[in-house]
Short mmCIF file of C-alpha atoms in Angstrom, two decimals:
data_model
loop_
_atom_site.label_atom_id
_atom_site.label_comp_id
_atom_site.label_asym_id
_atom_site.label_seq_id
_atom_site.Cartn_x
_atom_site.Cartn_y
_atom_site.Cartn_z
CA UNK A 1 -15.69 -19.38 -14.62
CA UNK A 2 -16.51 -16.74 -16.82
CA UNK A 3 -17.27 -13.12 -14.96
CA UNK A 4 -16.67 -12.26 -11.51
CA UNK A 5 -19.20 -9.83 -10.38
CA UNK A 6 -18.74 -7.50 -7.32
CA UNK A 7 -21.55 -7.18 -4.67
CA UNK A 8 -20.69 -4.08 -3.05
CA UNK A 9 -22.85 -2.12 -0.16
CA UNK A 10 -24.30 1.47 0.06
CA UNK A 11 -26.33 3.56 2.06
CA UNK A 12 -28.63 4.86 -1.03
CA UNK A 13 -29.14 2.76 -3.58
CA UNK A 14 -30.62 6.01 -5.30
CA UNK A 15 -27.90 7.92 -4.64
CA UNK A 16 -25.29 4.97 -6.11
CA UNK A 17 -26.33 4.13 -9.36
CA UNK A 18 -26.75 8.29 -10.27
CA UNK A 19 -22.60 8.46 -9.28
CA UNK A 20 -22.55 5.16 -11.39
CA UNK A 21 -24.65 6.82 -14.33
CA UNK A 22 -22.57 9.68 -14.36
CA UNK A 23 -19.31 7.45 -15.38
CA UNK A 24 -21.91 6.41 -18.16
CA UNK A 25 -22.82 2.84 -16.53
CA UNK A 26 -26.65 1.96 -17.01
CA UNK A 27 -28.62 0.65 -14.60
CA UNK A 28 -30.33 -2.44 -15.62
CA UNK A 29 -31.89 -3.82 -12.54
CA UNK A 30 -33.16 -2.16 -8.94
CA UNK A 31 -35.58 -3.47 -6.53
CA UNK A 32 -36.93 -2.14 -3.40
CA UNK A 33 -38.64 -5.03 -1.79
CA UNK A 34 -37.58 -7.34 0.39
CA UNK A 35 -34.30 -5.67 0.40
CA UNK A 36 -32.43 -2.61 -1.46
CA UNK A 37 -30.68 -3.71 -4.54
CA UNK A 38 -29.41 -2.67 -8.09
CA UNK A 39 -27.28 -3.83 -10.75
CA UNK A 40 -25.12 -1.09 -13.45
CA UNK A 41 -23.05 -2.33 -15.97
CA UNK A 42 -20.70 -1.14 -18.58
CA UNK A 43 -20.38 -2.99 -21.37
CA UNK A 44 -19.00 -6.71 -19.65
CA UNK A 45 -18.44 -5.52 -16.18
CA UNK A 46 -21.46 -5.78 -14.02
CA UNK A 47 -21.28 -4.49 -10.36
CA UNK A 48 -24.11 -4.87 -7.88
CA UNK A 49 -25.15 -3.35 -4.72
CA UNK A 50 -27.44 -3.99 -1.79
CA UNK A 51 -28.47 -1.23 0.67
CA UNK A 52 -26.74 -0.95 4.12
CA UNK A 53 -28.18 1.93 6.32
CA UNK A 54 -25.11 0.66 9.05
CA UNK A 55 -22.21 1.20 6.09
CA UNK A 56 -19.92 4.05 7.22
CA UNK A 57 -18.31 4.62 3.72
CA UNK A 58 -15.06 6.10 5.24
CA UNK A 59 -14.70 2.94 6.84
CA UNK A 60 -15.08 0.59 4.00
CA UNK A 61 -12.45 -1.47 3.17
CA UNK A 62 -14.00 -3.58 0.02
CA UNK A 63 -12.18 -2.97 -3.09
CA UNK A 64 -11.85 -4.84 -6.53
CA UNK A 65 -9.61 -4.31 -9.33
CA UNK A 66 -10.99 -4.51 -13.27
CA UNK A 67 -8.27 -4.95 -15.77
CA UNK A 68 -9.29 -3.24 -19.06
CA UNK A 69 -7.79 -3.29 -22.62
CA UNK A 70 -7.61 0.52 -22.38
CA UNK A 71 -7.45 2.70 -19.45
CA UNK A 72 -6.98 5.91 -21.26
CA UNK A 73 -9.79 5.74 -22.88
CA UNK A 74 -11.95 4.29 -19.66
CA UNK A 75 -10.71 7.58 -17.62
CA UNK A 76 -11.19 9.58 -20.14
CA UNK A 77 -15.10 8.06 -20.56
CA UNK A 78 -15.76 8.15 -16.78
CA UNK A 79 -13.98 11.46 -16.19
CA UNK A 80 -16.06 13.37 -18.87
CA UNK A 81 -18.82 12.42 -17.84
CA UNK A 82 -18.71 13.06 -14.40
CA UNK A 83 -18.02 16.71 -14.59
CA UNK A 84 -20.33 17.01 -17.25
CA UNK A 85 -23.23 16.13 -14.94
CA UNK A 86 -21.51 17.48 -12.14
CA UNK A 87 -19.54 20.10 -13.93
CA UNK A 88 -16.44 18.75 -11.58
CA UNK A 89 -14.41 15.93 -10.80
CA UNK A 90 -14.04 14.90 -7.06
CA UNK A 91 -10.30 14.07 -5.98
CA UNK A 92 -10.84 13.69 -2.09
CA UNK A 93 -13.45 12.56 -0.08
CA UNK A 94 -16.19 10.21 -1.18
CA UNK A 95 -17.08 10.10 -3.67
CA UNK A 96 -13.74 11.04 -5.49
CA UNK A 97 -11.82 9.62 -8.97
CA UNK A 98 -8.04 9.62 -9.02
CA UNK A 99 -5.66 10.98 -11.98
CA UNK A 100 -4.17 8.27 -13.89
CA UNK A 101 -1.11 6.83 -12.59
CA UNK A 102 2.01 4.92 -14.33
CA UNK A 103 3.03 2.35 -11.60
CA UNK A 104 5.32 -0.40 -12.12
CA UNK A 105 2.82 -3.23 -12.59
CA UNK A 106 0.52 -1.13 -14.60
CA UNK A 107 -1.38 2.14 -15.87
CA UNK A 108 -4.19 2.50 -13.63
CA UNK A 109 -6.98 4.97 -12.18
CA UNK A 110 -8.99 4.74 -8.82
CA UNK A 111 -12.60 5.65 -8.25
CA UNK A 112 -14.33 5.48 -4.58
CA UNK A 113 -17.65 5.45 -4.91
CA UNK A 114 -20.49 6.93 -2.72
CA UNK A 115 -20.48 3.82 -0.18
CA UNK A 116 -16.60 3.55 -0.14
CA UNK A 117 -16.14 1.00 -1.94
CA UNK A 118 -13.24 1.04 -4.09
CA UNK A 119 -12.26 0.00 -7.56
CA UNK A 120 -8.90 -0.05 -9.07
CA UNK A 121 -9.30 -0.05 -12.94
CA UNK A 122 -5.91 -0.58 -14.89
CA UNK A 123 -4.30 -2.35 -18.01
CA UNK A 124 -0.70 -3.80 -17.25
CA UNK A 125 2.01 -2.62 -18.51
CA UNK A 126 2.45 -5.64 -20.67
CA UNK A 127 0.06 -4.01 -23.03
CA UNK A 128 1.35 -0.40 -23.27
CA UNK A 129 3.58 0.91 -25.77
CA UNK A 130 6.66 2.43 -23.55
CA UNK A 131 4.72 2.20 -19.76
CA UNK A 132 7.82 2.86 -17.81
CA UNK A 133 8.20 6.24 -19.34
CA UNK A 134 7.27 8.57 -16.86
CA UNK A 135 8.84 6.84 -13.87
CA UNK A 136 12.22 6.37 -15.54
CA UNK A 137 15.19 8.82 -16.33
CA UNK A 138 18.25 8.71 -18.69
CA UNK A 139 20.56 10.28 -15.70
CA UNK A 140 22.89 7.75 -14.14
CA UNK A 141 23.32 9.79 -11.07
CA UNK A 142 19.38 10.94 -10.74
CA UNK A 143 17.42 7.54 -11.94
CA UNK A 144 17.05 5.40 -8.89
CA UNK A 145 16.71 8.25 -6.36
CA UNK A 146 13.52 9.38 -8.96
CA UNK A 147 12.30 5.97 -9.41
CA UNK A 148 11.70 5.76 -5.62
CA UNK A 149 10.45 9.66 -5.55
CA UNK A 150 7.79 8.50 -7.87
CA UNK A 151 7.09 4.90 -6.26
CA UNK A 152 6.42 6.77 -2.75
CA UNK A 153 4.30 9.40 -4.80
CA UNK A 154 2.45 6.89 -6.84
CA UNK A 155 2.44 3.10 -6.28
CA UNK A 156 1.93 3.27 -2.34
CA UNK A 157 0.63 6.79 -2.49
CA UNK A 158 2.55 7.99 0.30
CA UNK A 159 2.92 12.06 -0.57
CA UNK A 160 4.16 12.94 2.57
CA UNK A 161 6.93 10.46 2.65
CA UNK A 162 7.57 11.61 -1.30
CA UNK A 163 8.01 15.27 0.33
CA UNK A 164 10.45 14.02 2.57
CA UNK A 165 12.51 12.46 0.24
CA UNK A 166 12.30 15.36 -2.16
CA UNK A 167 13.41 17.84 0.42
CA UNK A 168 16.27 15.61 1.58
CA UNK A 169 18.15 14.18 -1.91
CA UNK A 170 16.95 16.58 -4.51
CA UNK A 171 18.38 20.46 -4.67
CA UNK A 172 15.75 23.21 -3.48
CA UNK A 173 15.23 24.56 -6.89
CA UNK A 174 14.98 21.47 -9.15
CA UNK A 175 15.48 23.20 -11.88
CA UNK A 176 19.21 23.75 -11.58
CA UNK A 177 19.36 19.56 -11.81
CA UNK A 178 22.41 18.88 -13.72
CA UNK A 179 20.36 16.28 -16.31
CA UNK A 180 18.74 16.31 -20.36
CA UNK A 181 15.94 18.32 -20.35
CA UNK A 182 13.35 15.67 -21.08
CA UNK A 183 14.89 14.12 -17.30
CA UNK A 184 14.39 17.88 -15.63
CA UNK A 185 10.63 17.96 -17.06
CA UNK A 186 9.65 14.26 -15.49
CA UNK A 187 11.65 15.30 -12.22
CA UNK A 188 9.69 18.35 -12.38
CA UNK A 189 6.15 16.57 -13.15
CA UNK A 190 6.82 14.78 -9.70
CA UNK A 191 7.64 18.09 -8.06
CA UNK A 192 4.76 19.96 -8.83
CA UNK A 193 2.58 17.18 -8.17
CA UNK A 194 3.99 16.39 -4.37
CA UNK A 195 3.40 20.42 -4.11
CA UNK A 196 -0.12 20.15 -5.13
CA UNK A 197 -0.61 17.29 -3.43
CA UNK A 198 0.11 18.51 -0.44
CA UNK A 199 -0.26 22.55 -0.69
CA UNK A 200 -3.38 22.57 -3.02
CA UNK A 201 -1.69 24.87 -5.14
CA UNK A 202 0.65 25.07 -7.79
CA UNK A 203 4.38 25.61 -7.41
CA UNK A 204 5.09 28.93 -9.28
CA UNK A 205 8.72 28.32 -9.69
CA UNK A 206 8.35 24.52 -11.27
CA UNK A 207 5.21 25.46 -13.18
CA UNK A 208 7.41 28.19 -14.98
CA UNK A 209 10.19 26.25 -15.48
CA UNK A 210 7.81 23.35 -16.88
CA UNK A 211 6.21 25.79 -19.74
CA UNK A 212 9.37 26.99 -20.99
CA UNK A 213 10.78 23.40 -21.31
CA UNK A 214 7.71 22.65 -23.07
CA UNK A 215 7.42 26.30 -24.71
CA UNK A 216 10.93 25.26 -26.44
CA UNK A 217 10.58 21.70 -27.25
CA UNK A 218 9.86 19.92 -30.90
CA UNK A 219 6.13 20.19 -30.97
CA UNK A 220 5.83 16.70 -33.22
CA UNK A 221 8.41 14.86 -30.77
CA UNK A 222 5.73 11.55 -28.81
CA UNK A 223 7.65 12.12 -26.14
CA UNK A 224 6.94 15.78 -25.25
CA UNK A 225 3.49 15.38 -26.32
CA UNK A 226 3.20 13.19 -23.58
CA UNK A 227 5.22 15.49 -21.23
CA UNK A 228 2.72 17.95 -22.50
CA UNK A 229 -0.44 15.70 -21.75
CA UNK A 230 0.90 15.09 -18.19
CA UNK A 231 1.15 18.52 -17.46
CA UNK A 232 -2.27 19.79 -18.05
CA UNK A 233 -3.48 16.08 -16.41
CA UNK A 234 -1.63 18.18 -13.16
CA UNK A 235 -2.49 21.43 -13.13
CA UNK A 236 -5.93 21.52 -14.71
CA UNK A 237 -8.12 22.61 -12.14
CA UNK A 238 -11.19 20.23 -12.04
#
């Protein structure tokens, strides 16, 4: 066995491989008669798709996950192009694209596509340089109340539940935190995202706080730049 390639159902096969060419797949194959069909690929992964007029994408519940040598770059690939030939990037409903997220098992992205289907694109984190560094913390008395704040936020995607936690066994302002200021920015990362998350909006107090920690740190130091990186990945408004 060599490839494994998805079958996946939509209600416009028209409609599917434009979402598809905006990620920069190409469509190699469509046919009309006897049945709806088309084929995209992007360099070796090759997903097809029939036409259902029944499919109620909300309802969908066929997935498939592609591992990939670099998922920076993929996002970064699929990302640009959609909001160039969109001039946005969709992060609910259907279709939408997820932000990159550092789970435990890997680095990973999710895109829903027009029929619902979903694909979970990711490298493990046996192949990243450093991939536990956003969801660990130096702080004895902080790290495994944050690594389950950012498990509920990001690995089962719970926000509400990541609230909850947030509110009950993590001070109001979370900038008065007792830890290194590299631990307050990642606590803070989490913060503002729950509050986004859930409020569509930016916290003004955390997004402050997060500026001057950057404002003030060594510009040439990897791990602010990532700190950095993460930031704007938040709060730019796509």
């Amino acid at each position: 066995m060599n490839q494994i390639k998805p079958i996946f159902p939509c209600p416009s096969i028209k409609e599917q491989t434009a979402f598809y060419e905006h990620l920069g797949f190409e469509t190699v194959y469509t046919s009309n008669r006897p049945h709806t069909y088309a084929v995209v690929k992007y360099g070796e992964l090759e997903i097809h798709f029939y036409g259902s007029k029944k499919l109620v994408p909300a309802a969908n519940s066929q997935m498939c996950y592609v591992q990939v040598d670099d998922v920076n770059r993929l996002y970064e690939a699929f990302t640009s192009g959609l909001k160039q030939a969109t001039g946005r990037i969709p992060r609910s409903g259907i279709p939408r694209i997820s932000k990159l997220k550092d789970l435990a098992e890997d680095r990973r992205f999710i895109i829903t596509d027009l029929g619902g289907n979903t694909l979970y694109v990711g490298t493990p984190n046996t192949e990243l340089a450093n991939p536990a560094f956003f969801r660990t913390i130096e702080s004895a008395e902080w790290s495994g109340p944050f690594e389950t704040l950012f498990d509920l936020m990001y690995s089962k995607e719970d926000t509400p539940s990541a609230y909850r936690m947030l509110e009950k066994f993590f001070p109001a302002d979370l900038h008065t935190l007792n830890v290194e200021n590299k631990d307050l920015a990642k606590i803070l990362l989490v913060g503002l995202d729950i509050h986004l998350q859930l409020h569509n909006d930016v916290h003004p107090a955390v997004n402050v706080r997060l500026k001057a920690l950057i404002d003030a740190c060594d510009p040439n130091d990897a791990d602010w730049l990532r700190i950095s990186q993460q930031f704007a990945d938040i709060t730019n408004g796509e």
